């Protein structure tokens, strides 16, 4: 498709698709904090706990990049 291989399309989808999904999850966390009136500390805890999975995803990509996998 448009001169791209299946691997290139999958890499593009992983990079931008998951990135967009992560931004959407951050929006959901903000809405959850706002609706529950969590306050500053509660919002921090929500981002810390629910955003920890995002950190794992980013760390996986950084480690794979550093090891040239």
PDB file of N, CA, C and O in Angstrom:
ATOM      1  N   UNK A   1       0.840  -1.172   0.000  1.00  0.00           N
ATOM      2  CA  UNK A   1       0.000   0.000   0.000  1.00  0.00           C
ATOM      3  C   UNK A   1       0.887   1.237   0.000  1.00  0.00           C
ATOM      4  O   UNK A   1       1.673   1.435   0.926  1.00  0.00           O
ATOM      5  N   UNK A   2       0.783   2.049  -1.020  1.00  0.00           N
ATOM      6  CA  UNK A   2       1.549   3.288  -1.166  1.00  0.00           C
ATOM      7  C   UNK A   2       3.050   3.042  -1.069  1.00  0.00           C
ATOM      8  O   UNK A   2       3.799   3.884  -0.587  1.00  0.00           O
ATOM      9  N   UNK A   3       3.513   1.858  -1.463  1.00  0.00           N
ATOM     10  CA  UNK A   3       4.927   1.537  -1.441  1.00  0.00           C
ATOM     11  C   UNK A   3       5.467   1.206  -0.065  1.00  0.00           C
ATOM     12  O   UNK A   3       6.677   1.196   0.140  1.00  0.00           O
ATOM     13  N   UNK A   4       4.603   0.955   0.895  1.00  0.00           N
ATOM     14  CA  UNK A   4       5.034   0.607   2.249  1.00  0.00           C
ATOM     15  C   UNK A   4       4.888  -0.894   2.471  1.00  0.00           C
ATOM     16  O   UNK A   4       3.942  -1.511   1.993  1.00  0.00           O
ATOM     17  N   UNK A   5       5.813  -1.456   3.238  1.00  0.00           N
ATOM     18  CA  UNK A   5       5.715  -2.864   3.574  1.00  0.00           C
ATOM     19  C   UNK A   5       4.781  -3.040   4.775  1.00  0.00           C
ATOM     20  O   UNK A   5       4.442  -2.075   5.464  1.00  0.00           O
ATOM     21  N   UNK A   6       4.400  -4.266   5.015  1.00  0.00           N
ATOM     22  CA  UNK A   6       3.539  -4.555   6.168  1.00  0.00           C
ATOM     23  C   UNK A   6       4.241  -4.175   7.471  1.00  0.00           C
ATOM     24  O   UNK A   6       3.608  -3.668   8.404  1.00  0.00           O
ATOM     25  N   UNK A   7       5.539  -4.401   7.545  1.00  0.00           N
ATOM     26  CA  UNK A   7       6.298  -4.063   8.755  1.00  0.00           C
ATOM     27  C   UNK A   7       6.305  -2.559   9.007  1.00  0.00           C
ATOM     28  O   UNK A   7       6.169  -2.109  10.150  1.00  0.00           O
ATOM     29  N   UNK A   8       6.444  -1.764   7.938  1.00  0.00           N
ATOM     30  CA  UNK A   8       6.448  -0.317   8.094  1.00  0.00           C
ATOM     31  C   UNK A   8       5.086   0.202   8.541  1.00  0.00           C
ATOM     32  O   UNK A   8       5.004   1.102   9.382  1.00  0.00           O
ATOM     33  N   UNK A   9       4.029  -0.379   8.013  1.00  0.00           N
ATOM     34  CA  UNK A   9       2.675   0.019   8.423  1.00  0.00           C
ATOM     35  C   UNK A   9       2.438  -0.342   9.883  1.00  0.00           C
ATOM     36  O   UNK A   9       1.871   0.449  10.653  1.00  0.00           O
ATOM     37  N   UNK A  10       2.870  -1.531  10.291  1.00  0.00           N
ATOM     38  CA  UNK A  10       2.705  -1.951  11.680  1.00  0.00           C
ATOM     39  C   UNK A  10       3.506  -1.054  12.620  1.00  0.00           C
ATOM     40  O   UNK A  10       3.013  -0.682  13.695  1.00  0.00           O
ATOM     41  N   UNK A  11       4.718  -0.691  12.233  1.00  0.00           N
ATOM     42  CA  UNK A  11       5.538   0.193  13.071  1.00  0.00           C
ATOM     43  C   UNK A  11       4.903   1.573  13.187  1.00  0.00           C
ATOM     44  O   UNK A  11       4.882   2.166  14.260  1.00  0.00           O
ATOM     45  N   UNK A  12       4.369   2.077  12.088  1.00  0.00           N
ATOM     46  CA  UNK A  12       3.700   3.371  12.108  1.00  0.00           C
ATOM     47  C   UNK A  12       2.472   3.320  13.019  1.00  0.00           C
ATOM     48  O   UNK A  12       2.239   4.231  13.819  1.00  0.00           O
ATOM     49  N   UNK A  13       1.701   2.253  12.900  1.00  0.00           N
ATOM     50  CA  UNK A  13       0.521   2.098  13.740  1.00  0.00           C
ATOM     51  C   UNK A  13       0.873   1.978  15.203  1.00  0.00           C
ATOM     52  O   UNK A  13       0.186   2.539  16.063  1.00  0.00           O
ATOM     53  N   UNK A  14       1.932   1.256  15.495  1.00  0.00           N
ATOM     54  CA  UNK A  14       2.360   1.113  16.886  1.00  0.00           C
ATOM     55  C   UNK A  14       2.818   2.442  17.447  1.00  0.00           C
ATOM     56  O   UNK A  14       2.454   2.819  18.560  1.00  0.00           O
ATOM     57  N   UNK A  15       3.587   3.181  16.673  1.00  0.00           N
ATOM     58  CA  UNK A  15       4.125   4.447  17.158  1.00  0.00           C
ATOM     59  C   UNK A  15       3.029   5.487  17.344  1.00  0.00           C
ATOM     60  O   UNK A  15       2.885   6.050  18.433  1.00  0.00           O
ATOM     61  N   UNK A  16       2.267   5.756  16.304  1.00  0.00           N
ATOM     62  CA  UNK A  16       1.285   6.827  16.367  1.00  0.00           C
ATOM     63  C   UNK A  16      -0.044   6.378  16.960  1.00  0.00           C
ATOM     64  O   UNK A  16      -0.694   7.144  17.681  1.00  0.00           O
ATOM     65  N   UNK A  17      -0.450   5.158  16.673  1.00  0.00           N
ATOM     66  CA  UNK A  17      -1.712   4.658  17.211  1.00  0.00           C
ATOM     67  C   UNK A  17      -1.676   4.520  18.721  1.00  0.00           C
ATOM     68  O   UNK A  17      -2.579   4.986  19.423  1.00  0.00           O
ATOM     69  N   UNK A  18      -0.633   3.907  19.228  1.00  0.00           N
ATOM     70  CA  UNK A  18      -0.517   3.743  20.681  1.00  0.00           C
ATOM     71  C   UNK A  18      -0.240   5.092  21.334  1.00  0.00           C
ATOM     72  O   UNK A  18      -0.733   5.372  22.429  1.00  0.00           O
ATOM     73  N   UNK A  19       0.523   5.949  20.665  1.00  0.00           N
ATOM     74  CA  UNK A  19       0.761   7.297  21.195  1.00  0.00           C
ATOM     75  C   UNK A  19      -0.538   8.078  21.351  1.00  0.00           C
ATOM     76  O   UNK A  19      -0.764   8.743  22.371  1.00  0.00           O
ATOM     77  N   UNK A  20      -1.400   7.993  20.346  1.00  0.00           N
ATOM     78  CA  UNK A  20      -2.703   8.660  20.425  1.00  0.00           C
ATOM     79  C   UNK A  20      -3.561   8.040  21.528  1.00  0.00           C
ATOM     80  O   UNK A  20      -4.261   8.753  22.259  1.00  0.00           O
ATOM     81  N   UNK A  21      -3.487   6.735  21.677  1.00  0.00           N
ATOM     82  CA  UNK A  21      -4.236   6.055  22.730  1.00  0.00           C
ATOM     83  C   UNK A  21      -3.744   6.487  24.114  1.00  0.00           C
ATOM     84  O   UNK A  21      -4.545   6.686  25.031  1.00  0.00           O
ATOM     85  N   UNK A  22      -2.433   6.680  24.266  1.00  0.00           N
ATOM     86  CA  UNK A  22      -1.875   7.129  25.542  1.00  0.00           C
ATOM     87  C   UNK A  22      -2.370   8.536  25.858  1.00  0.00           C
ATOM     88  O   UNK A  22      -2.736   8.834  27.002  1.00  0.00           O
ATOM     89  N   UNK A  23      -2.383   9.414  24.867  1.00  0.00           N
ATOM     90  CA  UNK A  23      -2.904  10.769  25.090  1.00  0.00           C
ATOM     91  C   UNK A  23      -4.380  10.730  25.484  1.00  0.00           C
ATOM     92  O   UNK A  23      -4.811  11.486  26.369  1.00  0.00           O
ATOM     93  N   UNK A  24      -5.141   9.855  24.858  1.00  0.00           N
ATOM     94  CA  UNK A  24      -6.552   9.716  25.204  1.00  0.00           C
ATOM     95  C   UNK A  24      -6.708   9.200  26.641  1.00  0.00           C
ATOM     96  O   UNK A  24      -7.586   9.660  27.381  1.00  0.00           O
ATOM     97  N   UNK A  25      -5.852   8.280  27.050  1.00  0.00           N
ATOM     98  CA  UNK A  25      -5.903   7.776  28.429  1.00  0.00           C
ATOM     99  C   UNK A  25      -5.586   8.887  29.424  1.00  0.00           C
ATOM    100  O   UNK A  25      -6.187   8.957  30.498  1.00  0.00           O
ATOM    101  N   UNK A  26      -4.638   9.771  29.073  1.00  0.00           N
ATOM    102  CA  UNK A  26      -4.330  10.899  29.953  1.00  0.00           C
ATOM    103  C   UNK A  26      -5.541  11.820  30.087  1.00  0.00           C
ATOM    104  O   UNK A  26      -5.845  12.321  31.169  1.00  0.00           O
ATOM    105  N   UNK A  27      -6.252  12.044  28.981  1.00  0.00           N
ATOM    106  CA  UNK A  27      -7.475  12.840  29.016  1.00  0.00           C
ATOM    107  C   UNK A  27      -8.506  12.196  29.940  1.00  0.00           C
ATOM    108  O   UNK A  27      -9.175  12.879  30.723  1.00  0.00           O
ATOM    109  N   UNK A  28      -8.638  10.875  29.874  1.00  0.00           N
ATOM    110  CA  UNK A  28      -9.584  10.161  30.730  1.00  0.00           C
ATOM    111  C   UNK A  28      -9.192  10.309  32.194  1.00  0.00           C
ATOM    112  O   UNK A  28     -10.051  10.503  33.065  1.00  0.00           O
ATOM    113  N   UNK A  29      -7.902  10.243  32.502  1.00  0.00           N
ATOM    114  CA  UNK A  29      -7.439  10.397  33.888  1.00  0.00           C
ATOM    115  C   UNK A  29      -7.783  11.791  34.405  1.00  0.00           C
ATOM    116  O   UNK A  29      -8.232  11.955  35.542  1.00  0.00           O
ATOM    117  N   UNK A  30      -7.568  12.818  33.566  1.00  0.00           N
ATOM    118  CA  UNK A  30      -7.903  14.189  33.967  1.00  0.00           C
ATOM    119  C   UNK A  30      -9.401  14.313  34.231  1.00  0.00           C
ATOM    120  O   UNK A  30      -9.812  14.908  35.236  1.00  0.00           O
ATOM    121  N   UNK A  31     -10.221  13.754  33.350  1.00  0.00           N
ATOM    122  CA  UNK A  31     -11.669  13.801  33.545  1.00  0.00           C
ATOM    123  C   UNK A  31     -12.082  13.066  34.813  1.00  0.00           C
ATOM    124  O   UNK A  31     -12.945  13.532  35.559  1.00  0.00           O
ATOM    125  N   UNK A  32     -11.466  11.923  35.074  1.00  0.00           N
ATOM    126  CA  UNK A  32     -11.772  11.155  36.270  1.00  0.00           C
ATOM    127  C   UNK A  32     -11.421  11.948  37.521  1.00  0.00           C
ATOM    128  O   UNK A  32     -12.193  11.998  38.483  1.00  0.00           O
ATOM    129  N   UNK A  33     -10.274  12.611  37.514  1.00  0.00           N
ATOM    130  CA  UNK A  33      -9.860  13.418  38.666  1.00  0.00           C
ATOM    131  C   UNK A  33     -10.809  14.598  38.860  1.00  0.00           C
ATOM    132  O   UNK A  33     -11.156  14.948  39.987  1.00  0.00           O
ATOM    133  N   UNK A  34     -11.220  15.212  37.759  1.00  0.00           N
ATOM    134  CA  UNK A  34     -12.113  16.370  37.834  1.00  0.00           C
ATOM    135  C   UNK A  34     -13.492  15.975  38.360  1.00  0.00           C
ATOM    136  O   UNK A  34     -14.039  16.650  39.232  1.00  0.00           O
ATOM    137  N   UNK A  35     -14.045  14.892  37.843  1.00  0.00           N
ATOM    138  CA  UNK A  35     -15.393  14.475  38.244  1.00  0.00           C
ATOM    139  C   UNK A  35     -15.435  13.953  39.674  1.00  0.00           C
ATOM    140  O   UNK A  35     -16.455  14.079  40.349  1.00  0.00           O
ATOM    141  N   UNK A  36     -14.335  13.358  40.132  1.00  0.00           N
ATOM    142  CA  UNK A  36     -14.327  12.826  41.492  1.00  0.00           C
ATOM    143  C   UNK A  36     -13.873  13.862  42.511  1.00  0.00           C
ATOM    144  O   UNK A  36     -13.838  13.568  43.707  1.00  0.00           O
ATOM    145  N   UNK A  37     -13.521  15.070  42.030  1.00  0.00           N
ATOM    146  CA  UNK A  37     -13.037  16.151  42.900  1.00  0.00           C
ATOM    147  C   UNK A  37     -11.892  15.656  43.770  1.00  0.00           C
ATOM    148  O   UNK A  37     -11.901  15.785  44.988  1.00  0.00           O
ATOM    149  N   UNK A  38     -10.898  15.064  43.113  1.00  0.00           N
ATOM    150  CA  UNK A  38      -9.802  14.404  43.808  1.00  0.00           C
ATOM    151  C   UNK A  38      -8.830  15.379  44.453  1.00  0.00           C
ATOM    152  O   UNK A  38      -8.106  15.008  45.364  1.00  0.00           O
ATOM    153  N   UNK A  39      -8.778  16.609  44.002  1.00  0.00           N
ATOM    154  CA  UNK A  39      -7.814  17.557  44.552  1.00  0.00           C
ATOM    155  C   UNK A  39      -6.446  17.337  43.931  1.00  0.00           C
ATOM    156  O   UNK A  39      -6.257  16.483  43.059  1.00  0.00           O
ATOM    157  N   UNK A  40      -5.477  18.123  44.392  1.00  0.00           N
ATOM    158  CA  UNK A  40      -4.139  18.039  43.804  1.00  0.00           C
ATOM    159  C   UNK A  40      -3.455  16.712  44.115  1.00  0.00           C
ATOM    160  O   UNK A  40      -2.872  16.082  43.236  1.00  0.00           O
ATOM    161  N   UNK A  41      -3.511  16.285  45.370  1.00  0.00           N
ATOM    162  CA  UNK A  41      -2.845  15.040  45.742  1.00  0.00           C
ATOM    163  C   UNK A  41      -3.523  13.840  45.097  1.00  0.00           C
ATOM    164  O   UNK A  41      -2.863  12.928  44.612  1.00  0.00           O
ATOM    165  N   UNK A  42      -4.856  13.845  45.064  1.00  0.00           N
ATOM    166  CA  UNK A  42      -5.588  12.749  44.441  1.00  0.00           C
ATOM    167  C   UNK A  42      -5.311  12.652  42.948  1.00  0.00           C
ATOM    168  O   UNK A  42      -5.161  11.563  42.398  1.00  0.00           O
ATOM    169  N   UNK A  43      -5.215  13.803  42.299  1.00  0.00           N
ATOM    170  CA  UNK A  43      -4.882  13.817  40.876  1.00  0.00           C
ATOM    171  C   UNK A  43      -3.483  13.280  40.650  1.00  0.00           C
ATOM    172  O   UNK A  43      -3.232  12.510  39.724  1.00  0.00           O
ATOM    173  N   UNK A  44      -2.554  13.662  41.522  1.00  0.00           N
ATOM    174  CA  UNK A  44      -1.190  13.153  41.433  1.00  0.00           C
ATOM    175  C   UNK A  44      -1.164  11.635  41.574  1.00  0.00           C
ATOM    176  O   UNK A  44      -0.491  10.937  40.806  1.00  0.00           O
ATOM    177  N   UNK A  45      -1.911  11.113  42.529  1.00  0.00           N
ATOM    178  CA  UNK A  45      -1.955   9.669  42.753  1.00  0.00           C
ATOM    179  C   UNK A  45      -2.580   8.960  41.548  1.00  0.00           C
ATOM    180  O   UNK A  45      -2.086   7.910  41.114  1.00  0.00           O
ATOM    181  N   UNK A  46      -3.628   9.527  40.996  1.00  0.00           N
ATOM    182  CA  UNK A  46      -4.256   8.933  39.805  1.00  0.00           C
ATOM    183  C   UNK A  46      -3.265   8.862  38.647  1.00  0.00           C
ATOM    184  O   UNK A  46      -3.139   7.837  37.982  1.00  0.00           O
ATOM    185  N   UNK A  47      -2.553   9.969  38.404  1.00  0.00           N
ATOM    186  CA  UNK A  47      -1.577   9.966  37.320  1.00  0.00           C
ATOM    187  C   UNK A  47      -0.434   9.004  37.618  1.00  0.00           C
ATOM    188  O   UNK A  47       0.063   8.330  36.716  1.00  0.00           O
ATOM    189  N   UNK A  48      -0.019   8.929  38.864  1.00  0.00           N
ATOM    190  CA  UNK A  48       1.079   8.032  39.232  1.00  0.00           C
ATOM    191  C   UNK A  48       0.682   6.574  39.003  1.00  0.00           C
ATOM    192  O   UNK A  48       1.407   5.828  38.335  1.00  0.00           O
ATOM    193  N   UNK A  49      -0.459   6.185  39.515  1.00  0.00           N
ATOM    194  CA  UNK A  49      -0.874   4.783  39.448  1.00  0.00           C
ATOM    195  C   UNK A  49      -1.334   4.398  38.042  1.00  0.00           C
ATOM    196  O   UNK A  49      -0.876   3.403  37.477  1.00  0.00           O
ATOM    197  N   UNK A  50      -2.229   5.195  37.468  1.00  0.00           N
ATOM    198  CA  UNK A  50      -2.771   4.839  36.164  1.00  0.00           C
ATOM    199  C   UNK A  50      -1.792   5.135  35.034  1.00  0.00           C
ATOM    200  O   UNK A  50      -1.822   4.497  33.992  1.00  0.00           O
ATOM    201  N   UNK A  51      -0.897   6.084  35.238  1.00  0.00           N
ATOM    202  CA  UNK A  51       0.091   6.407  34.224  1.00  0.00           C
ATOM    203  C   UNK A  51       1.329   5.534  34.285  1.00  0.00           C
ATOM    204  O   UNK A  51       2.216   5.633  33.435  1.00  0.00           O
ATOM    205  N   UNK A  52       1.417   4.661  35.276  1.00  0.00           N
ATOM    206  CA  UNK A  52       2.596   3.808  35.420  1.00  0.00           C
ATOM    207  C   UNK A  52       2.737   2.839  34.250  1.00  0.00           C
ATOM    208  O   UNK A  52       3.846   2.517  33.837  1.00  0.00           O
ATOM    209  N   UNK A  53       1.631   2.388  33.697  1.00  0.00           N
ATOM    210  CA  UNK A  53       1.671   1.514  32.533  1.00  0.00           C
ATOM    211  C   UNK A  53       2.252   2.215  31.315  1.00  0.00           C
ATOM    212  O   UNK A  53       2.953   1.607  30.509  1.00  0.00           O
ATOM    213  N   UNK A  54       1.984   3.505  31.193  1.00  0.00           N
ATOM    214  CA  UNK A  54       2.548   4.294  30.096  1.00  0.00           C
ATOM    215  C   UNK A  54       4.058   4.341  30.227  1.00  0.00           C
ATOM    216  O   UNK A  54       4.786   4.208  29.247  1.00  0.00           O
ATOM    217  N   UNK A  55       4.536   4.519  31.444  1.00  0.00           N
ATOM    218  CA  UNK A  55       5.982   4.546  31.686  1.00  0.00           C
ATOM    219  C   UNK A  55       6.617   3.225  31.279  1.00  0.00           C
ATOM    220  O   UNK A  55       7.690   3.200  30.681  1.00  0.00           O
ATOM    221  N   UNK A  56       5.956   2.112  31.553  1.00  0.00           N
ATOM    222  CA  UNK A  56       6.464   0.804  31.148  1.00  0.00           C
ATOM    223  C   UNK A  56       6.534   0.667  29.643  1.00  0.00           C
ATOM    224  O   UNK A  56       7.504   0.125  29.105  1.00  0.00           O
ATOM    225  N   UNK A  57       5.527   1.165  28.941  1.00  0.00           N
ATOM    226  CA  UNK A  57       5.527   1.100  27.480  1.00  0.00           C
ATOM    227  C   UNK A  57       6.663   1.926  26.901  1.00  0.00           C
ATOM    228  O   UNK A  57       7.379   1.482  25.994  1.00  0.00           O
ATOM    229  N   UNK A  58       6.853   3.127  27.420  1.00  0.00           N
ATOM    230  CA  UNK A  58       7.933   3.999  26.941  1.00  0.00           C
ATOM    231  C   UNK A  58       9.286   3.377  27.272  1.00  0.00           C
ATOM    232  O   UNK A  58      10.199   3.379  26.434  1.00  0.00           O
ATOM    233  N   UNK A  59       9.440   2.834  28.476  1.00  0.00           N
ATOM    234  CA  UNK A  59      10.702   2.211  28.866  1.00  0.00           C
ATOM    235  C   UNK A  59      11.033   1.024  27.960  1.00  0.00           C
ATOM    236  O   UNK A  59      12.192   0.829  27.587  1.00  0.00           O
ATOM    237  N   UNK A  60      10.024   0.245  27.596  1.00  0.00           N
ATOM    238  CA  UNK A  60      10.250  -0.893  26.693  1.00  0.00           C
ATOM    239  C   UNK A  60      10.799  -0.426  25.354  1.00  0.00           C
ATOM    240  O   UNK A  60      11.749  -1.007  24.825  1.00  0.00           O
ATOM    241  N   UNK A  61      10.235   0.636  24.826  1.00  0.00           N
ATOM    242  CA  UNK A  61      10.708   1.157  23.547  1.00  0.00           C
ATOM    243  C   UNK A  61      12.118   1.735  23.654  1.00  0.00           C
ATOM    244  O   UNK A  61      12.933   1.561  22.746  1.00  0.00           O
ATOM    245  N   UNK A  62      12.407   2.420  24.741  1.00  0.00           N
ATOM    246  CA  UNK A  62      13.752   2.996  24.925  1.00  0.00           C
ATOM    247  C   UNK A  62      14.782   1.891  25.064  1.00  0.00           C
ATOM    248  O   UNK A  62      15.860   1.951  24.459  1.00  0.00           O
ATOM    249  N   UNK A  63      14.470   0.861  25.841  1.00  0.00           N
ATOM    250  CA  UNK A  63      15.419  -0.247  26.011  1.00  0.00           C
ATOM    251  C   UNK A  63      15.640  -0.986  24.704  1.00  0.00           C
ATOM    252  O   UNK A  63      16.771  -1.322  24.353  1.00  0.00           O
ATOM    253  N   UNK A  64      14.571  -1.213  23.950  1.00  0.00           N
ATOM    254  CA  UNK A  64      14.723  -1.869  22.648  1.00  0.00           C
ATOM    255  C   UNK A  64      15.555  -1.018  21.710  1.00  0.00           C
ATOM    256  O   UNK A  64      16.384  -1.546  20.953  1.00  0.00           O
ATOM    257  N   UNK A  65      15.397   0.291  21.753  1.00  0.00           N
ATOM    258  CA  UNK A  65      16.179   1.191  20.908  1.00  0.00           C
ATOM    259  C   UNK A  65      17.652   1.171  21.317  1.00  0.00           C
ATOM    260  O   UNK A  65      18.531   1.147  20.472  1.00  0.00           O
ATOM    261  N   UNK A  66      17.911   1.171  22.636  1.00  0.00           N
ATOM    262  CA  UNK A  66      19.295   1.163  23.111  1.00  0.00           C
ATOM    263  C   UNK A  66      20.005  -0.143  22.777  1.00  0.00           C
ATOM    264  O   UNK A  66      21.210  -0.151  22.489  1.00  0.00           O
ATOM    265  N   UNK A  67      19.282  -1.253  22.784  1.00  0.00           N
ATOM    266  CA  UNK A  67      19.867  -2.557  22.482  1.00  0.00           C
ATOM    267  C   UNK A  67      19.830  -2.876  20.990  1.00  0.00           C
ATOM    268  O   UNK A  67      20.278  -3.944  20.568  1.00  0.00           O
ATOM    269  N   UNK A  68      19.289  -1.977  20.194  1.00  0.00           N
ATOM    270  CA  UNK A  68      19.165  -2.140  18.744  1.00  0.00           C
ATOM    271  C   UNK A  68      18.406  -3.414  18.370  1.00  0.00           C
ATOM    272  O   UNK A  68      18.825  -4.167  17.504  1.00  0.00           O
ATOM    273  N   UNK A  69      17.301  -3.642  19.045  1.00  0.00           N
ATOM    274  CA  UNK A  69      16.481  -4.822  18.765  1.00  0.00           C
ATOM    275  C   UNK A  69      15.444  -4.466  17.731  1.00  0.00           C
ATOM    276  O   UNK A  69      14.768  -3.509  17.805  1.00  0.00           O
TER     277      UNK A  69
END
